[in-house]
Coordinates of C-alpha atoms and ligand atoms in Angstrom, one line a residue:
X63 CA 86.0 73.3 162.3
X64 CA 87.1 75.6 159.4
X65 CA 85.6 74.7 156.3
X66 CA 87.8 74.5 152.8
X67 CA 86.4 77.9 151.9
X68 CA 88.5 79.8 155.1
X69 CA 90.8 82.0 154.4
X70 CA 94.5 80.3 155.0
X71 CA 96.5 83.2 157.5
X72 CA 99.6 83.1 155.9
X73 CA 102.9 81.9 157.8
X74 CA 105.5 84.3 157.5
X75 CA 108.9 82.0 159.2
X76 CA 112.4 83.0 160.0
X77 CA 115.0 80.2 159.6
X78 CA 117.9 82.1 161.6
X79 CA 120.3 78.8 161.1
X80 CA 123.2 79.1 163.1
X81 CA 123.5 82.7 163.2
X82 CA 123.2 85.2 166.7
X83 CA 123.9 84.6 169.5
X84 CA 121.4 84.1 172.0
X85 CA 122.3 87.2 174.6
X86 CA 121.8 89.5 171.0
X87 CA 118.7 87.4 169.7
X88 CA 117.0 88.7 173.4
X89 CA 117.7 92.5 172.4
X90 CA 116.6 91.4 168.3
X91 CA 113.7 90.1 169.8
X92 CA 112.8 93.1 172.2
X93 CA 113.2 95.6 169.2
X94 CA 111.1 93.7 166.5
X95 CA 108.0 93.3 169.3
X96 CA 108.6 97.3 169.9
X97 CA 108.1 97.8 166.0
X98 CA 105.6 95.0 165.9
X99 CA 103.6 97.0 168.8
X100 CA 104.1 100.3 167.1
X101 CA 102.2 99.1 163.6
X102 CA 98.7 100.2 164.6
X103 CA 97.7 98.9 161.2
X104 CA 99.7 95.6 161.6
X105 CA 96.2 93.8 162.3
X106 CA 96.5 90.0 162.0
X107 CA 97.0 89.8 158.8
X108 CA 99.9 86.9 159.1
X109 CA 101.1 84.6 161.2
X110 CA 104.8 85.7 162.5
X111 CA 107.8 82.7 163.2
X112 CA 111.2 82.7 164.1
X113 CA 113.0 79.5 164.0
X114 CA 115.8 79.7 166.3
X115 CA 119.2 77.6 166.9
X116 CA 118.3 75.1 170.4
X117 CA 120.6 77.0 172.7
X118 CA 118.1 80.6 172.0
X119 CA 114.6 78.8 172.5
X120 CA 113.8 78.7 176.2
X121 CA 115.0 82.8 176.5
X122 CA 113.3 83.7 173.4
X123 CA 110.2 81.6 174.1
X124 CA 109.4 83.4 177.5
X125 CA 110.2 86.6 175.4
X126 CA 107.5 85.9 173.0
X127 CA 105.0 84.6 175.1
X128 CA 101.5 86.1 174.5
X129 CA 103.1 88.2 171.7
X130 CA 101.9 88.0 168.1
X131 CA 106.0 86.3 167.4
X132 CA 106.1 82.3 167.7
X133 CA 109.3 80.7 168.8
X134 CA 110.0 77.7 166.7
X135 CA 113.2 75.1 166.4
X136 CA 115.2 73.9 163.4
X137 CA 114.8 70.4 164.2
X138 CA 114.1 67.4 166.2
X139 CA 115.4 64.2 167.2
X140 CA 113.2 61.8 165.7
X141 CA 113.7 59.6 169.0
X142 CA 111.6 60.0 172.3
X143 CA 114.3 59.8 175.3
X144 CA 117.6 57.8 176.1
X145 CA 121.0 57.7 175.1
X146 CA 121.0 59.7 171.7
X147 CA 124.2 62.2 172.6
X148 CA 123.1 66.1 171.3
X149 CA 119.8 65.5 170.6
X150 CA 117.0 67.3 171.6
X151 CA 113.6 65.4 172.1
X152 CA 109.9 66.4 170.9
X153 CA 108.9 66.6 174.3
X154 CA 111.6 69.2 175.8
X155 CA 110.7 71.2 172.8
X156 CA 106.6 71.8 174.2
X157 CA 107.7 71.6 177.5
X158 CA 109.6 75.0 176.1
X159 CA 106.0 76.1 174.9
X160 CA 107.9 75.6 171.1
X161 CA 104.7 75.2 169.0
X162 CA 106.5 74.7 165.3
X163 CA 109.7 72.7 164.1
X164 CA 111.4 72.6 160.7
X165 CA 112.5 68.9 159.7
X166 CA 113.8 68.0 156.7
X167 CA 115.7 71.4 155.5
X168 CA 118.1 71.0 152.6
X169 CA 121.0 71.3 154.8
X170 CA 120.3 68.4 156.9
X171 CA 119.4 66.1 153.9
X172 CA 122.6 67.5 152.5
X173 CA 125.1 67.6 155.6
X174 CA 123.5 65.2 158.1
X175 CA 122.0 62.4 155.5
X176 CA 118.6 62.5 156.4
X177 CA 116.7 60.9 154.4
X178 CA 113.0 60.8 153.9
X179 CA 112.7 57.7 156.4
X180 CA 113.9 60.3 158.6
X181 CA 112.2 63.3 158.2
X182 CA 109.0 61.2 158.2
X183 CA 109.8 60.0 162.0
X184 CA 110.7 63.6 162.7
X185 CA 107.2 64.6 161.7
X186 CA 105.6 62.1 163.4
X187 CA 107.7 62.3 166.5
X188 CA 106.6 66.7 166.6
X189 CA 102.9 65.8 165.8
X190 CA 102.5 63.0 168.8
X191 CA 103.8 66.1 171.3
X192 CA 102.0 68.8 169.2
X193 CA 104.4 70.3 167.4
X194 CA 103.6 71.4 163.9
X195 CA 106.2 70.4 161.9
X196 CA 107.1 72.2 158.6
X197 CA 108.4 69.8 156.4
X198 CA 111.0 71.1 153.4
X199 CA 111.2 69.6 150.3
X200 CA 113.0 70.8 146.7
X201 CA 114.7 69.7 143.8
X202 CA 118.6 70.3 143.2
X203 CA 119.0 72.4 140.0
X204 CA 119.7 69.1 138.1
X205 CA 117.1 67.4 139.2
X206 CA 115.2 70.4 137.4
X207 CA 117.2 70.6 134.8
X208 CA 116.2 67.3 134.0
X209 CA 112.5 68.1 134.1
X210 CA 112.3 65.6 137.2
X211 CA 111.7 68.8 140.2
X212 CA 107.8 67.7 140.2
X213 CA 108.4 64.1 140.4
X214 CA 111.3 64.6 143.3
X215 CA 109.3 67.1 145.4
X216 CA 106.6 64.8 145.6
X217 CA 108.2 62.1 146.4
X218 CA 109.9 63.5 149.0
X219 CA 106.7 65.1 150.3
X220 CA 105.1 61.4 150.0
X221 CA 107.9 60.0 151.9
X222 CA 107.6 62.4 154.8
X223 CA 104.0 62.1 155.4
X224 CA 103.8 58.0 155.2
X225 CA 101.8 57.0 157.9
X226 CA 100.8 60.1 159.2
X227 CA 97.7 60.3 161.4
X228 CA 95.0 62.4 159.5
X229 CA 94.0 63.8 162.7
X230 CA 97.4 65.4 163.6
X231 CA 98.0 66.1 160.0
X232 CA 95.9 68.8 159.9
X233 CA 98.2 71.4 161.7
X234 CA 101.1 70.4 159.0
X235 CA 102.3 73.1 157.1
X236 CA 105.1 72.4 154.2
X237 CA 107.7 74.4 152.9
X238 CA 109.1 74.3 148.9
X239 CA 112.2 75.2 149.2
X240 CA 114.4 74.5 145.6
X241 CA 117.7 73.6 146.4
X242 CA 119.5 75.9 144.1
X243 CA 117.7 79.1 145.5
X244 CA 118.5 78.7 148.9
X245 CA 121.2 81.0 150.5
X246 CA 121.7 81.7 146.0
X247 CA 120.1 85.1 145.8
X248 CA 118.8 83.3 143.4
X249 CA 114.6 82.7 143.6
X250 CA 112.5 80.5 141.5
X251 CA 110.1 82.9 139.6
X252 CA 106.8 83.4 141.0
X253 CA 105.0 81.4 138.2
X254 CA 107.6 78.3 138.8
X255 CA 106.7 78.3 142.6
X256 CA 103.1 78.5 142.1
X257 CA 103.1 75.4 139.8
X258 CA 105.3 73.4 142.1
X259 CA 103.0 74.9 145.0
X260 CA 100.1 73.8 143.4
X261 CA 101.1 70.5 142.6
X262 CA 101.9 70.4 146.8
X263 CA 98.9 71.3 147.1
X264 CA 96.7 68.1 144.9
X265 CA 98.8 65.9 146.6
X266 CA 97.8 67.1 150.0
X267 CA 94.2 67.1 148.6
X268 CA 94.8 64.0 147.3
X269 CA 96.0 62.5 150.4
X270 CA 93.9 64.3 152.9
X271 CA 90.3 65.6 151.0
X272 CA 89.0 66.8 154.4
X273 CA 91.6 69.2 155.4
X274 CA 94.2 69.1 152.0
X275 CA 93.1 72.6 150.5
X276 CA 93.7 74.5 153.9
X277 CA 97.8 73.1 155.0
X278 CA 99.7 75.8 154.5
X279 CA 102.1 75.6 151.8
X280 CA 105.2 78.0 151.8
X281 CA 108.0 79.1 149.6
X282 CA 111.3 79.3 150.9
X283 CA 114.4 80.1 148.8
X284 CA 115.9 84.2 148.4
X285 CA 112.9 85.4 149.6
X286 CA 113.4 88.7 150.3
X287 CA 111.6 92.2 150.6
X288 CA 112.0 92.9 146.7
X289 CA 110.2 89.7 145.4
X290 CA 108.0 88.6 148.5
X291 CA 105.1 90.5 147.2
X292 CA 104.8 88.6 143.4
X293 CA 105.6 85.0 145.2
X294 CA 103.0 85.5 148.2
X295 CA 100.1 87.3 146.0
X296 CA 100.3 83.3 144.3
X297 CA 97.2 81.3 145.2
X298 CA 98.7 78.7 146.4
X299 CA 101.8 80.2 148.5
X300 CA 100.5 80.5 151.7
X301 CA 103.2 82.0 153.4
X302 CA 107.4 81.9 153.2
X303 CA 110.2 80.0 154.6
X304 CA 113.1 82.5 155.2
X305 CA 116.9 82.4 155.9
X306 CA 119.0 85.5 155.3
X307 CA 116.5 87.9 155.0
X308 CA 115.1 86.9 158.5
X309 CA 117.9 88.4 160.7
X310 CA 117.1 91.9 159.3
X311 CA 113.8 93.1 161.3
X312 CA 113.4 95.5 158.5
X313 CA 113.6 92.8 155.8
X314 CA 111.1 90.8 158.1
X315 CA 108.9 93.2 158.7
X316 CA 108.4 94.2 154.8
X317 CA 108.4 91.1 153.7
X318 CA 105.3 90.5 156.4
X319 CA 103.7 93.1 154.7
X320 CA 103.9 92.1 151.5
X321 CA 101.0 89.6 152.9
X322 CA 98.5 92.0 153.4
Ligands
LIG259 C1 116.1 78.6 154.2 O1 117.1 78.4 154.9 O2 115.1 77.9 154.5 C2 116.1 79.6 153.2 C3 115.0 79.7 152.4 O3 117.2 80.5 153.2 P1 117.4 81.8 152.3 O4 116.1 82.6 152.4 O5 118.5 82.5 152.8 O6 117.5 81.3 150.9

């Protein structure tokens, strides 16, 4: 077991939303594992994920197999089997060999109505098939504006880990992602995402004091290659959640960097 003093490996994850399609997300793939490959110095100095649309998972994940780039989904039904029309189950995501989901992203709050009830059966649905789930929460700009982004983001986070068994817990990673800076350009500053980080982070500790100081907590909002290295050099950003700047193996690739 690691104790609290191990060094967190940062998470450095793609969220490719509905973009590509899968026959060019094989030749994307191929080219960033070339690069990857040709970094002598790469080292393991993060850990590397692309979250991928459903349809791009079972050719990418045979890709990436044994390869230093994890294949993970944007989301999961929160219901094991049966008649649930277009879902896809926790289950036929590890059969895939899928190690990581996202549930609870801004856009399905925003377009599907999921609420924390839901994101919370998500994560438990991923954790009893041994997914990790990376569970998103963030305040709308008013909700900051108001001087209330603490109070929501920990609510939502206490929502979506209500019941959670301690022992699965431990592989959870979550994301912050303020509302207002994703898909924007616009980023929190690095000083605003350490404090909201931080206060992830004492109510992980809080919640969980064997294992709280070591779940991976990640920004997510504009993150790109010119401001990855000030957010990720923050103690308690252990790693990004990234959109746009995830298609672009270049933008990838230097914004992996900017862990090291
Ligand atoms: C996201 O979709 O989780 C995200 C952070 O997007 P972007 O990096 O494009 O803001």
């Amino acid at each position: 077991m690691q104790s609290a003093d191990t060094p967190i490996t940062p998470l450095i994850a793609g969220n490719w939303k509905m973009n590509r399609l899968p026959s060019e997300a094989q030749a994307w793939l191929r080219d960033l594992l070339a690069r990857l490959e040709a970094d002598a110095d790469r080292g393991s100095r993060s850990e590397l994920l692309l979250c991928v649309p459903f349809t791009h998972l079972a050719g990418m994940s045979e890709l990436a197999f044994g390869t230093p780039v994890g294949i993970g989904a944007q989301d999961v039904s929160r219901h094991e089997a049966g008649a649930y029309t277009g879902e896809v189950s926790a289950p036929m995501l590890a059969d895939l060999g899928v190690r990581y989901v996202i549930v609870g992203h801004s856009e399905r709050r925003e377009y599907h109505a999921e609420d924390d009830a839901t994101v919370n059966a998500k994560a438990q649905r991923a954790l009893a098939h041994g997914l990790t789930p990376i569970v998103c929460v963030g305040e709308r700009q008013a909700e900051r504006d108001a001087g209330r982004a603490v109070e929501v983001v920990l609510g939502q986070l206490a929502g979506a880990l209500e019941g959670l068994e301690p022992g699965s817990a431990e592989r959870l990673v979550v994301a912050y992602e303020p509302v207002w800076a994703i898909g924007t350009g616009r980023t929190a500053t690095a000083d605003d995402a350490q404090e909201m980080c931080a206060a992830v982070r004492g109510a992980l500790r809080e919640r969980y004091p064997a294992f709280g100081a070591r779940v991976r907590v990640l920004y997510g909002g504009s993150m790109k290659p010119s401001n990855a290295a000030e957010l990720l050099a923050k103690p308690d950003v252990n790693g990004g959640l990234i959109g746009g700047a995830s298609l672009e193996i270049d933008d990838l690739l230097a914004i992996e960097r900017a862990t090291a």
